[in-house]
Amino acid sequence: MIAGEDARLLSLVDVFEPLSAEEIEDISWSCASVRLRAGEVLFGEDDLNETLFVLKNGRVRVYRRSPEGREFTLCVVEGGTVFGEVALTSRGTRGAYAHCMEDSELSILRRADVERLVLRKPEVGLSLIRLLSERLSAYERRLEDLGLKEVPARLASLILLLIEREGIRTRAGYKIPTRYTHHHLGTMIGANREAVTRAFTQLRETETVETENRLIRVRDIEALERAAAEGLPVRV
């Protein structure tokens, strides 16, 4: 049983919107509140977690690592949603890592309790399906970018996605409030840090974006959309 601030935060999580406060309190939580510091690892590739993680606030990066040690980010999860949805499959979360990009607070649901909740409240199941469909579409777009686009166009596509998810409108255009390192951005588009740095240089030269203290500001959203779709013009 949970109540108070924990129940309020959970009521703001997207998949629990169909539930009343009383229904949220009555869920069989494996753990109602876990607090982690920035940089802490939630699970690693050898962990077989059959749990659904509910991120109440903070930011978590979920990624995989190649045998050579290269990372590929699957998603960056913001507060107010769930992750670890592969816990609903037979593989669990094995093969993936999750670490906190900032101080985070989350709750945990066991797979069996998720299944019981979905049977009792089908609306939660429908919300999960919508969320998984959106993430699958995002994965497919990124895979298409990896196969068809050069690094500057892939970076432009990623910046557009980040603007859609967390961007703030300003007088000069848009800004992304999260400070992403070039390494983190590279793991999202299948490029190394040096290639991301060169791509940013090209975007700055066309006056499409500005970067300062790892903050990204977009000056010309239409030019960024063209860069994502058609690539950057060749400089001669």
CSV table of C-alpha atoms in Angstrom, one decimal:
chain,number,residue,atom,x,y,z
A,1,MET,CA,0.0,0.0,0.0
A,2,ILE,CA,1.3,3.4,-0.9
A,3,ALA,CA,-0.1,6.9,-0.3
A,4,GLY,CA,0.7,10.6,-0.2
A,5,GLU,CA,3.4,12.0,-2.5
A,6,ASP,CA,4.3,8.6,-4.0
A,7,ALA,CA,0.7,8.1,-5.1
A,8,ARG,CA,0.6,11.6,-6.5
A,9,LEU,CA,3.7,11.1,-8.6
A,10,LEU,CA,2.5,7.7,-9.9
A,11,SER,CA,-0.8,9.3,-10.9
A,12,LEU,CA,1.3,11.5,-13.3
A,13,VAL,CA,2.9,8.4,-15.1
A,14,ASP,CA,1.4,8.0,-18.6
A,15,VAL,CA,0.3,4.4,-18.4
A,16,PHE,CA,-1.5,4.9,-15.1
A,17,GLU,CA,-3.6,7.8,-16.2
A,18,PRO,CA,-6.7,5.6,-16.5
A,19,LEU,CA,-6.4,4.7,-12.8
A,20,SER,CA,-7.9,6.5,-9.8
A,21,ALA,CA,-5.6,7.3,-6.8
A,22,GLU,CA,-7.2,4.5,-4.8
A,23,GLU,CA,-6.5,2.0,-7.6
A,24,ILE,CA,-2.8,3.1,-7.8
A,25,GLU,CA,-2.5,2.7,-4.0
A,26,ASP,CA,-3.9,-0.8,-4.2
A,27,ILE,CA,-1.3,-2.0,-6.8
A,28,SER,CA,1.0,-4.8,-5.5
A,29,TRP,CA,4.2,-2.8,-5.8
A,30,SER,CA,7.4,-4.8,-5.5
A,31,CYS,CA,9.0,-1.6,-4.3
A,32,ALA,CA,7.1,1.7,-4.1
A,33,SER,CA,10.0,4.1,-4.0
A,34,VAL,CA,13.7,3.7,-4.9
A,35,ARG,CA,16.0,6.7,-5.1
A,36,LEU,CA,19.2,6.6,-7.1
A,37,ARG,CA,22.0,9.1,-7.6
A,38,ALA,CA,23.2,10.3,-11.0
A,39,GLY,CA,25.6,7.7,-12.4
A,40,GLU,CA,24.3,4.8,-10.5
A,41,VAL,CA,23.5,1.6,-12.5
A,42,LEU,CA,20.0,0.1,-12.2
A,43,PHE,CA,20.7,-3.1,-14.0
A,44,GLY,CA,23.4,-4.7,-16.2
A,45,GLU,CA,23.6,-7.1,-19.1
A,46,ASP,CA,23.8,-10.2,-16.9
A,47,ASP,CA,20.7,-9.3,-14.8
A,48,LEU,CA,17.5,-11.1,-15.7
A,49,ASN,CA,15.0,-8.5,-14.4
A,50,GLU,CA,11.4,-9.5,-14.9
A,51,THR,CA,10.2,-6.2,-13.6
A,52,LEU,CA,8.7,-3.0,-15.0
A,53,PHE,CA,10.3,0.2,-13.8
A,54,VAL,CA,8.2,3.2,-13.3
A,55,LEU,CA,10.2,6.4,-13.4
A,56,LYS,CA,8.5,9.1,-11.3
A,57,ASN,CA,11.2,11.7,-11.8
A,58,GLY,CA,14.7,12.0,-13.1
A,59,ARG,CA,16.2,10.6,-16.3
A,60,VAL,CA,17.5,7.1,-17.2
A,61,ARG,CA,19.5,5.9,-20.2
A,62,VAL,CA,18.9,2.3,-21.4
A,63,TYR,CA,21.6,1.0,-23.7
A,64,ARG,CA,23.4,-2.1,-25.0
A,65,ARG,CA,27.1,-2.7,-25.4
A,66,SER,CA,28.8,-4.6,-28.2
A,67,PRO,CA,31.5,-7.2,-27.6
A,68,GLU,CA,34.0,-4.5,-28.5
A,69,GLY,CA,32.6,-2.2,-25.8
A,70,ARG,CA,30.8,0.2,-28.1
A,71,GLU,CA,27.5,1.5,-26.7
A,72,PHE,CA,24.2,2.0,-28.4
A,73,THR,CA,21.5,3.9,-26.6
A,74,LEU,CA,18.1,2.3,-26.9
A,75,CYS,CA,16.2,5.1,-25.2
A,76,VAL,CA,16.6,8.0,-22.7
A,77,VAL,CA,13.6,7.8,-20.4
A,78,GLU,CA,12.2,10.9,-18.8
A,79,GLY,CA,10.2,11.1,-15.5
A,80,GLY,CA,6.5,10.2,-15.9
A,81,THR,CA,6.8,7.0,-17.9
A,82,VAL,CA,7.9,3.4,-17.7
A,83,PHE,CA,10.8,1.4,-19.0
A,84,GLY,CA,12.1,-2.2,-18.9
A,85,GLU,CA,9.0,-3.1,-21.0
A,86,VAL,CA,11.0,-6.1,-22.3
A,87,ALA,CA,10.4,-7.5,-18.8
A,88,LEU,CA,7.0,-8.6,-20.3
A,89,THR,CA,8.8,-10.9,-22.6
A,90,SER,CA,10.7,-14.1,-21.9
A,91,ARG,CA,14.1,-12.4,-22.2
A,92,GLY,CA,13.6,-10.0,-19.4
A,93,THR,CA,16.2,-7.1,-19.5
A,94,ARG,CA,19.2,-9.4,-20.1
A,95,GLY,CA,21.7,-7.9,-22.4
A,96,ALA,CA,20.9,-4.3,-21.6
A,97,TYR,CA,22.1,-1.7,-19.1
A,98,ALA,CA,20.3,1.2,-17.4
A,99,HIS,CA,22.0,4.0,-15.6
A,100,CYS,CA,20.7,7.2,-14.1
A,101,MET,CA,21.7,10.4,-16.0
A,102,GLU,CA,20.6,12.4,-13.0
A,103,ASP,CA,19.1,11.8,-9.5
A,104,SER,CA,16.0,9.7,-10.1
A,105,GLU,CA,13.1,8.2,-8.2
A,106,LEU,CA,11.3,5.1,-9.4
A,107,SER,CA,8.9,2.3,-8.4
A,108,ILE,CA,9.1,-1.3,-9.4
A,109,LEU,CA,6.4,-3.8,-10.5
A,110,ARG,CA,7.0,-7.5,-10.9
A,111,ARG,CA,6.0,-9.1,-14.2
A,112,ALA,CA,3.3,-11.2,-12.6
A,113,ASP,CA,1.8,-8.1,-10.9
A,114,VAL,CA,1.9,-6.2,-14.3
A,115,GLU,CA,-0.1,-9.1,-15.9
A,116,ARG,CA,-2.6,-9.1,-13.1
A,117,LEU,CA,-3.0,-5.3,-13.3
A,118,VAL,CA,-3.6,-5.5,-17.1
A,119,LEU,CA,-6.2,-8.2,-16.7
A,120,ARG,CA,-8.0,-6.2,-14.0
A,121,LYS,CA,-7.7,-2.8,-15.8
A,122,PRO,CA,-7.4,-3.4,-19.6
A,123,GLU,CA,-7.0,0.4,-20.1
A,124,VAL,CA,-3.5,0.1,-18.6
A,125,GLY,CA,-2.7,-2.6,-21.2
A,126,LEU,CA,-3.9,-0.4,-24.0
A,127,SER,CA,-1.7,2.5,-22.6
A,128,LEU,CA,1.3,0.1,-22.6
A,129,ILE,CA,0.6,-1.0,-26.2
A,130,ARG,CA,0.5,2.6,-27.3
A,131,LEU,CA,3.7,3.4,-25.5
A,132,LEU,CA,5.5,0.3,-27.0
A,133,SER,CA,4.2,1.2,-30.5
A,134,GLU,CA,5.6,4.7,-30.2
A,135,ARG,CA,9.0,3.4,-29.0
A,136,LEU,CA,9.1,0.8,-31.8
A,137,SER,CA,8.4,3.5,-34.4
A,138,ALA,CA,11.2,5.6,-33.0
A,139,TYR,CA,13.6,2.6,-33.1
A,140,GLU,CA,12.6,1.9,-36.7
A,141,ARG,CA,13.3,5.5,-37.7
A,142,ARG,CA,16.7,5.4,-36.0
A,143,LEU,CA,17.6,2.1,-37.7
A,144,GLU,CA,16.6,3.6,-41.1
A,145,ASP,CA,18.8,6.6,-40.4
A,146,LEU,CA,21.7,4.4,-39.6
A,147,GLY,CA,21.5,2.6,-42.9
A,148,LEU,CA,20.7,5.6,-45.2
A,149,LYS,CA,22.1,8.8,-43.7
A,150,GLU,CA,25.4,10.3,-43.0
A,151,VAL,CA,26.3,11.3,-39.5
A,152,PRO,CA,25.3,15.1,-39.8
A,153,ALA,CA,21.8,14.1,-41.1
A,154,ARG,CA,21.5,11.5,-38.3
A,155,LEU,CA,22.5,14.0,-35.7
A,156,ALA,CA,20.0,16.5,-37.2
A,157,SER,CA,17.2,13.8,-36.9
A,158,LEU,CA,18.2,13.1,-33.3
A,159,ILE,CA,18.1,16.8,-32.4
A,160,LEU,CA,14.6,17.1,-33.9
A,161,LEU,CA,13.5,14.1,-31.8
A,162,LEU,CA,14.9,15.6,-28.7
A,163,ILE,CA,13.1,18.9,-29.4
A,164,GLU,CA,9.9,16.9,-29.8
A,165,ARG,CA,10.4,15.2,-26.5
A,166,GLU,CA,11.8,17.9,-24.3
A,167,GLY,CA,12.5,21.1,-26.3
A,168,ILE,CA,11.6,24.5,-25.0
A,169,ARG,CA,10.5,27.3,-27.4
A,170,THR,CA,12.5,30.5,-27.0
A,171,ARG,CA,12.6,33.8,-28.8
A,172,ALA,CA,15.6,32.7,-30.8
A,173,GLY,CA,14.2,29.2,-31.7
A,174,TYR,CA,14.4,26.1,-29.5
A,175,LYS,CA,16.6,24.8,-26.8
A,176,ILE,CA,17.2,21.3,-25.3
A,177,PRO,CA,17.5,21.6,-21.5
A,178,THR,CA,19.4,18.4,-21.0
A,179,ARG,CA,23.2,18.5,-21.3
A,180,TYR,CA,24.1,15.6,-23.5
A,181,THR,CA,27.7,14.7,-24.1
A,182,HIS,CA,29.0,14.0,-27.6
A,183,HIS,CA,29.6,10.5,-26.5
A,184,HIS,CA,25.9,10.0,-25.4
A,185,LEU,CA,24.6,11.6,-28.6
A,186,GLY,CA,27.0,9.3,-30.6
A,187,THR,CA,25.5,6.2,-28.9
A,188,MET,CA,22.1,7.3,-30.1
A,189,ILE,CA,23.0,7.5,-33.7
A,190,GLY,CA,25.7,4.9,-34.1
A,191,ALA,CA,28.7,7.3,-34.4
A,192,ASN,CA,31.8,7.9,-32.3
A,193,ARG,CA,32.4,11.1,-30.4
A,194,GLU,CA,34.7,12.6,-33.0
A,195,ALA,CA,32.2,12.1,-35.8
A,196,VAL,CA,29.5,13.9,-33.6
A,197,THR,CA,31.9,16.8,-33.0
A,198,ARG,CA,32.5,17.2,-36.7
A,199,ALA,CA,28.8,17.0,-37.4
A,200,PHE,CA,28.1,19.8,-34.9
A,201,THR,CA,30.8,21.9,-36.6
A,202,GLN,CA,28.9,21.5,-39.9
A,203,LEU,CA,25.6,22.4,-38.3
A,204,ARG,CA,27.1,25.4,-36.7
A,205,GLU,CA,28.7,26.6,-39.9
A,206,THR,CA,25.2,26.6,-41.6
A,207,GLU,CA,23.9,28.6,-38.6
A,208,THR,CA,21.4,25.8,-37.9
A,209,VAL,CA,22.3,25.1,-34.3
A,210,GLU,CA,24.4,26.6,-31.5
A,211,THR,CA,26.1,24.7,-28.7
A,212,GLU,CA,27.3,26.1,-25.4
A,213,ASN,CA,28.2,24.2,-22.2
A,214,ARG,CA,26.8,21.1,-23.8
A,215,LEU,CA,23.4,22.8,-24.3
A,216,ILE,CA,21.9,22.6,-27.8
A,217,ARG,CA,20.0,25.6,-29.2
A,218,VAL,CA,18.3,25.4,-32.6
A,219,ARG,CA,18.2,28.7,-34.5
A,220,ASP,CA,16.5,27.5,-37.7
A,221,ILE,CA,14.2,24.6,-37.3
A,222,GLU,CA,13.3,24.4,-41.0
A,223,ALA,CA,17.0,24.2,-41.9
A,224,LEU,CA,17.4,21.5,-39.3
A,225,GLU,CA,14.5,19.5,-40.9
A,226,ARG,CA,16.1,19.9,-44.3
A,227,ALA,CA,19.4,18.7,-42.9
A,228,ALA,CA,17.7,15.7,-41.4
A,229,ALA,CA,15.9,14.8,-44.6
A,230,GLU,CA,18.4,15.8,-47.3
A,231,GLY,CA,21.7,16.1,-45.6
A,232,LEU,CA,23.8,19.3,-45.4
A,233,PRO,CA,24.9,21.2,-48.5
A,234,VAL,CA,28.4,20.4,-49.7
A,235,ARG,CA,30.8,23.2,-49.1
A,236,VAL,CA,33.1,24.1,-52.0
